[in-house]
JSON list of C-alpha atoms in Angstrom, two decimals:
[
{"chain": "A", "resi": 1, "resn": "LYS", "atom": "CA", "xyz": [-80.20, -45.12, -47.10]},
{"chain": "A", "resi": 2, "resn": "ARG", "atom": "CA", "xyz": [-83.30, -45.80, -45.06]},
{"chain": "A", "resi": 3, "resn": "LYS", "atom": "CA", "xyz": [-81.54, -48.46, -42.99]},
{"chain": "A", "resi": 4, "resn": "GLU", "atom": "CA", "xyz": [-78.67, -46.06, -42.35]},
{"chain": "A", "resi": 5, "resn": "LYS", "atom": "CA", "xyz": [-81.14, -43.48, -41.04]},
{"chain": "A", "resi": 6, "resn": "GLU", "atom": "CA", "xyz": [-82.75, -46.05, -38.76]},
{"chain": "A", "resi": 7, "resn": "LYS", "atom": "CA", "xyz": [-79.36, -47.05, -37.38]},
{"chain": "A", "resi": 8, "resn": "LYS", "atom": "CA", "xyz": [-78.49, -43.41, -36.70]},
{"chain": "A", "resi": 9, "resn": "GLU", "atom": "CA", "xyz": [-81.83, -42.84, -34.97]},
{"chain": "A", "resi": 10, "resn": "ASN", "atom": "CA", "xyz": [-81.29, -45.88, -32.74]},
{"chain": "A", "resi": 11, "resn": "ILE", "atom": "CA", "xyz": [-77.83, -44.68, -31.72]},
{"chain": "A", "resi": 12, "resn": "LEU", "atom": "CA", "xyz": [-79.12, -41.38, -30.32]},
{"chain": "A", "resi": 13, "resn": "PRO", "atom": "CA", "xyz": [-79.98, -41.51, -26.61]},
{"chain": "A", "resi": 14, "resn": "ASN", "atom": "CA", "xyz": [-83.03, -39.29, -27.13]},
{"chain": "A", "resi": 15, "resn": "PRO", "atom": "CA", "xyz": [-84.91, -39.52, -30.43]},
{"chain": "A", "resi": 16, "resn": "PRO", "atom": "CA", "xyz": [-85.36, -36.17, -32.21]},
{"chain": "A", "resi": 17, "resn": "PHE", "atom": "CA", "xyz": [-88.68, -34.33, -32.09]},
{"chain": "A", "resi": 18, "resn": "ALA", "atom": "CA", "xyz": [-91.17, -34.98, -34.87]},
{"chain": "A", "resi": 19, "resn": "LYS", "atom": "CA", "xyz": [-90.45, -31.51, -36.19]},
{"chain": "A", "resi": 20, "resn": "GLY", "atom": "CA", "xyz": [-86.72, -32.24, -36.43]},
{"chain": "A", "resi": 21, "resn": "GLY", "atom": "CA", "xyz": [-87.40, -35.60, -38.08]},
{"chain": "A", "resi": 22, "resn": "ASP", "atom": "CA", "xyz": [-89.45, -33.97, -40.84]},
{"chain": "A", "resi": 23, "resn": "GLU", "atom": "CA", "xyz": [-86.62, -31.60, -41.60]},
{"chain": "A", "resi": 24, "resn": "GLU", "atom": "CA", "xyz": [-84.19, -34.49, -42.01]},
{"chain": "A", "resi": 25, "resn": "GLU", "atom": "CA", "xyz": [-86.49, -36.32, -44.42]},
{"chain": "A", "resi": 26, "resn": "GLU", "atom": "CA", "xyz": [-86.81, -33.25, -46.64]},
{"chain": "A", "resi": 27, "resn": "GLY", "atom": "CA", "xyz": [-83.03, -32.99, -47.04]},
{"chain": "A", "resi": 28, "resn": "SER", "atom": "CA", "xyz": [-81.25, -34.94, -49.75]},
{"chain": "A", "resi": 29, "resn": "GLU", "atom": "CA", "xyz": [-77.58, -35.82, -50.14]},
{"chain": "A", "resi": 30, "resn": "GLY", "atom": "CA", "xyz": [-76.40, -33.09, -47.76]},
{"chain": "A", "resi": 31, "resn": "GLU", "atom": "CA", "xyz": [-77.86, -34.76, -44.67]},
{"chain": "A", "resi": 32, "resn": "LYS", "atom": "CA", "xyz": [-74.54, -36.09, -43.41]},
{"chain": "A", "resi": 33, "resn": "VAL", "atom": "CA", "xyz": [-72.97, -32.64, -43.82]},
{"chain": "A", "resi": 34, "resn": "ALA", "atom": "CA", "xyz": [-75.86, -30.98, -41.95]},
{"chain": "A", "resi": 35, "resn": "GLU", "atom": "CA", "xyz": [-75.51, -33.39, -39.03]},
{"chain": "A", "resi": 36, "resn": "GLY", "atom": "CA", "xyz": [-71.78, -32.79, -38.84]},
{"chain": "A", "resi": 37, "resn": "ALA", "atom": "CA", "xyz": [-72.28, -29.03, -39.11]},
{"chain": "A", "resi": 38, "resn": "GLY", "atom": "CA", "xyz": [-74.31, -28.90, -35.91]},
{"chain": "A", "resi": 39, "resn": "GLY", "atom": "CA", "xyz": [-77.84, -29.64, -37.12]},
{"chain": "A", "resi": 40, "resn": "GLY", "atom": "CA", "xyz": [-78.08, -32.54, -34.70]},
{"chain": "A", "resi": 41, "resn": "MET", "atom": "CA", "xyz": [-76.60, -30.47, -31.88]},
{"chain": "A", "resi": 42, "resn": "ARG", "atom": "CA", "xyz": [-79.42, -27.97, -32.18]},
{"chain": "A", "resi": 43, "resn": "GLU", "atom": "CA", "xyz": [-82.00, -30.72, -31.75]},
{"chain": "A", "resi": 44, "resn": "GLU", "atom": "CA", "xyz": [-80.20, -32.05, -28.67]},
{"chain": "A", "resi": 45, "resn": "CYS", "atom": "CA", "xyz": [-80.16, -28.57, -27.11]},
{"chain": "A", "resi": 46, "resn": "ASP", "atom": "CA", "xyz": [-83.89, -28.17, -27.84]},
{"chain": "A", "resi": 47, "resn": "GLN", "atom": "CA", "xyz": [-84.57, -31.50, -26.15]},
{"chain": "A", "resi": 48, "resn": "ARG", "atom": "CA", "xyz": [-82.56, -30.61, -23.06]},
{"chain": "A", "resi": 49, "resn": "SER", "atom": "CA", "xyz": [-84.26, -27.24, -22.65]},
{"chain": "A", "resi": 50, "resn": "ALA", "atom": "CA", "xyz": [-87.71, -28.76, -23.19]},
{"chain": "A", "resi": 51, "resn": "THR", "atom": "CA", "xyz": [-86.99, -31.45, -20.61]},
{"chain": "A", "resi": 52, "resn": "ARG", "atom": "CA", "xyz": [-85.65, -28.88, -18.18]},
{"chain": "A", "resi": 53, "resn": "LYS", "atom": "CA", "xyz": [-88.78, -26.75, -18.45]},
{"chain": "A", "resi": 54, "resn": "ARG", "atom": "CA", "xyz": [-91.00, -29.71, -17.63]},
{"chain": "A", "resi": 55, "resn": "ASN", "atom": "CA", "xyz": [-89.05, -30.69, -14.52]},
{"chain": "A", "resi": 56, "resn": "LEU", "atom": "CA", "xyz": [-88.45, -27.27, -13.00]},
{"chain": "A", "resi": 57, "resn": "THR", "atom": "CA", "xyz": [-88.60, -26.94, -9.24]},
{"chain": "A", "resi": 58, "resn": "GLN", "atom": "CA", "xyz": [-88.80, -23.89, -7.02]},
{"chain": "A", "resi": 59, "resn": "GLU", "atom": "CA", "xyz": [-85.09, -24.28, -6.26]},
{"chain": "A", "resi": 60, "resn": "ASP", "atom": "CA", "xyz": [-84.29, -23.96, -9.98]},
{"chain": "A", "resi": 61, "resn": "ILE", "atom": "CA", "xyz": [-86.24, -20.71, -10.11]},
{"chain": "A", "resi": 62, "resn": "ASP", "atom": "CA", "xyz": [-84.48, -19.44, -6.98]},
{"chain": "A", "resi": 63, "resn": "ARG", "atom": "CA", "xyz": [-81.06, -20.11, -8.55]},
{"chain": "A", "resi": 64, "resn": "MET", "atom": "CA", "xyz": [-81.81, -17.97, -11.62]},
{"chain": "A", "resi": 65, "resn": "GLN", "atom": "CA", "xyz": [-79.70, -14.84, -11.91]},
{"chain": "A", "resi": 66, "resn": "VAL", "atom": "CA", "xyz": [-80.43, -11.53, -13.56]},
{"chain": "A", "resi": 67, "resn": "PRO", "atom": "CA", "xyz": [-78.34, -10.77, -16.67]},
{"chain": "A", "resi": 68, "resn": "PRO", "atom": "CA", "xyz": [-75.90, -7.89, -16.08]},
{"chain": "A", "resi": 69, "resn": "ASP", "atom": "CA", "xyz": [-77.14, -5.63, -18.90]},
{"chain": "A", "resi": 70, "resn": "GLY", "atom": "CA", "xyz": [-77.94, -2.55, -16.81]},
{"chain": "A", "resi": 71, "resn": "CYS", "atom": "CA", "xyz": [-81.77, -2.57, -17.10]},
{"chain": "A", "resi": 72, "resn": "PRO", "atom": "CA", "xyz": [-83.57, -1.61, -13.88]},
{"chain": "A", "resi": 73, "resn": "ARG", "atom": "CA", "xyz": [-85.28, -4.71, -12.50]},
{"chain": "A", "resi": 74, "resn": "ASN", "atom": "CA", "xyz": [-87.06, -5.97, -9.42]},
{"chain": "A", "resi": 75, "resn": "PHE", "atom": "CA", "xyz": [-86.36, -9.68, -9.76]},
{"chain": "A", "resi": 76, "resn": "SER", "atom": "CA", "xyz": [-86.78, -10.50, -6.08]},
{"chain": "A", "resi": 77, "resn": "GLY", "atom": "CA", "xyz": [-90.13, -8.70, -6.02]},
{"chain": "A", "resi": 78, "resn": "LEU", "atom": "CA", "xyz": [-91.24, -10.61, -9.10]},
{"chain": "A", "resi": 79, "resn": "LEU", "atom": "CA", "xyz": [-90.41, -13.96, -7.51]},
{"chain": "A", "resi": 80, "resn": "GLU", "atom": "CA", "xyz": [-92.10, -12.94, -4.27]},
{"chain": "A", "resi": 81, "resn": "ASN", "atom": "CA", "xyz": [-95.31, -11.99, -6.08]},
{"chain": "A", "resi": 82, "resn": "LEU", "atom": "CA", "xyz": [-95.29, -15.20, -8.12]},
{"chain": "A", "resi": 83, "resn": "ARG", "atom": "CA", "xyz": [-94.99, -17.26, -4.91]},
{"chain": "A", "resi": 84, "resn": "LEU", "atom": "CA", "xyz": [-97.70, -15.20, -3.24]},
{"chain": "A", "resi": 85, "resn": "PHE", "atom": "CA", "xyz": [-100.15, -16.11, -6.01]},
{"chain": "A", "resi": 86, "resn": "ARG", "atom": "CA", "xyz": [-98.99, -19.77, -6.00]},
{"chain": "A", "resi": 87, "resn": "VAL", "atom": "CA", "xyz": [-97.84, -19.82, -9.62]},
{"chain": "A", "resi": 88, "resn": "PRO", "atom": "CA", "xyz": [-96.25, -23.19, -10.54]},
{"chain": "A", "resi": 89, "resn": "PRO", "atom": "CA", "xyz": [-92.49, -23.23, -11.27]},
{"chain": "A", "resi": 90, "resn": "ALA", "atom": "CA", "xyz": [-92.90, -23.94, -15.01]},
{"chain": "A", "resi": 91, "resn": "GLU", "atom": "CA", "xyz": [-95.13, -20.87, -15.39]},
{"chain": "A", "resi": 92, "resn": "GLN", "atom": "CA", "xyz": [-92.79, -18.85, -13.15]},
{"chain": "A", "resi": 93, "resn": "TYR", "atom": "CA", "xyz": [-89.92, -19.66, -15.52]},
{"chain": "A", "resi": 94, "resn": "ALA", "atom": "CA", "xyz": [-91.90, -18.51, -18.56]},
{"chain": "A", "resi": 95, "resn": "ILE", "atom": "CA", "xyz": [-93.07, -15.34, -16.80]},
{"chain": "A", "resi": 96, "resn": "VAL", "atom": "CA", "xyz": [-89.55, -14.48, -15.64]},
{"chain": "A", "resi": 97, "resn": "LEU", "atom": "CA", "xyz": [-88.18, -14.78, -19.17]},
{"chain": "A", "resi": 98, "resn": "LYS", "atom": "CA", "xyz": [-91.05, -12.94, -20.87]},
{"chain": "A", "resi": 99, "resn": "SER", "atom": "CA", "xyz": [-90.99, -10.12, -18.31]},
{"chain": "A", "resi": 100, "resn": "ASN", "atom": "CA", "xyz": [-87.24, -9.66, -18.86]},
{"chain": "A", "resi": 101, "resn": "TYR", "atom": "CA", "xyz": [-86.49, -10.76, -15.29]},
{"chain": "A", "resi": 102, "resn": "GLY", "atom": "CA", "xyz": [-88.97, -8.31, -13.74]},
{"chain": "A", "resi": 103, "resn": "GLU", "atom": "CA", "xyz": [-88.00, -5.19, -15.66]},
{"chain": "A", "resi": 104, "resn": "ILE", "atom": "CA", "xyz": [-89.40, -2.13, -13.93]},
{"chain": "A", "resi": 105, "resn": "GLY", "atom": "CA", "xyz": [-92.24, -0.48, -15.84]},
{"chain": "A", "resi": 106, "resn": "GLY", "atom": "CA", "xyz": [-93.17, -3.67, -17.70]},
{"chain": "A", "resi": 107, "resn": "ASP", "atom": "CA", "xyz": [-96.63, -5.10, -18.26]},
{"chain": "A", "resi": 108, "resn": "ILE", "atom": "CA", "xyz": [-96.04, -7.73, -15.59]},
{"chain": "A", "resi": 109, "resn": "TRP", "atom": "CA", "xyz": [-96.48, -5.17, -12.81]},
{"chain": "A", "resi": 110, "resn": "LYS", "atom": "CA", "xyz": [-99.76, -3.93, -14.28]},
{"chain": "A", "resi": 111, "resn": "GLY", "atom": "CA", "xyz": [-100.88, -7.56, -14.38]},
{"chain": "A", "resi": 112, "resn": "PHE", "atom": "CA", "xyz": [-100.11, -8.02, -10.69]},
{"chain": "A", "resi": 113, "resn": "SER", "atom": "CA", "xyz": [-102.14, -4.89, -9.96]},
{"chain": "A", "resi": 114, "resn": "VAL", "atom": "CA", "xyz": [-105.13, -6.27, -11.86]},
{"chain": "A", "resi": 115, "resn": "ILE", "atom": "CA", "xyz": [-104.88, -9.60, -10.01]},
{"chain": "A", "resi": 116, "resn": "ARG", "atom": "CA", "xyz": [-104.83, -7.82, -6.63]},
{"chain": "A", "resi": 117, "resn": "GLY", "atom": "CA", "xyz": [-107.85, -5.74, -7.61]},
{"chain": "A", "resi": 118, "resn": "SER", "atom": "CA", "xyz": [-109.85, -8.69, -8.93]},
{"chain": "A", "resi": 119, "resn": "GLY", "atom": "CA", "xyz": [-110.92, -9.83, -5.48]},
{"chain": "A", "resi": 120, "resn": "GLY", "atom": "CA", "xyz": [-110.06, -13.47, -6.16]},
{"chain": "A", "resi": 121, "resn": "LYS", "atom": "CA", "xyz": [-111.98, -13.71, -9.43]},
{"chain": "A", "resi": 122, "resn": "ILE", "atom": "CA", "xyz": [-108.83, -14.56, -11.39]},
{"chain": "A", "resi": 123, "resn": "LYS", "atom": "CA", "xyz": [-108.44, -18.23, -10.52]},
{"chain": "A", "resi": 124, "resn": "LEU", "atom": "CA", "xyz": [-105.27, -18.91, -12.58]},
{"chain": "A", "resi": 125, "resn": "PRO", "atom": "CA", "xyz": [-102.97, -15.93, -12.06]},
{"chain": "A", "resi": 126, "resn": "GLY", "atom": "CA", "xyz": [-100.06, -17.61, -13.88]},
{"chain": "A", "resi": 127, "resn": "HIS", "atom": "CA", "xyz": [-102.11, -18.05, -17.03]},
{"chain": "A", "resi": 128, "resn": "TYR", "atom": "CA", "xyz": [-103.40, -14.50, -16.75]},
{"chain": "A", "resi": 129, "resn": "LEU", "atom": "CA", "xyz": [-99.90, -13.05, -16.40]},
{"chain": "A", "resi": 130, "resn": "LEU", "atom": "CA", "xyz": [-98.69, -15.03, -19.41]},
{"chain": "A", "resi": 131, "resn": "SER", "atom": "CA", "xyz": [-101.60, -13.70, -21.46]},
{"chain": "A", "resi": 132, "resn": "VAL", "atom": "CA", "xyz": [-100.75, -10.15, -20.39]},
{"chain": "A", "resi": 133, "resn": "LEU", "atom": "CA", "xyz": [-97.12, -10.65, -21.41]},
{"chain": "A", "resi": 134, "resn": "ASN", "atom": "CA", "xyz": [-98.05, -12.22, -24.76]},
{"chain": "A", "resi": 135, "resn": "LYS", "atom": "CA", "xyz": [-100.11, -9.20, -25.88]}
]
């Protein structure tokens, strides 16, 4: 069985994360069923999204679109403020998602207000905004 696992791992173009590998080892006879049922697909999706987050560019952020769920948002204002404070694209992506695409009345806008009032004392505004959104 171990050789079969090694062959399967070598066939995959991207090896699974360590977390996914531990889950496979814990399983018993139902491993083949789990892979066929989409267990492997989930790992591949996780890998693609993780790779995408690492290689984000400003153009990727600019192409993002607001979901049409009816919430009042100021997405363009959010992106403008993030560029003004020179937040890197990877942090911009996380901030956009955590702020619900710049939902009006959210904590993100209070965070921008604090950054403006800090007089330049907040050296990493992207990190600060993420900490505000994670509270």
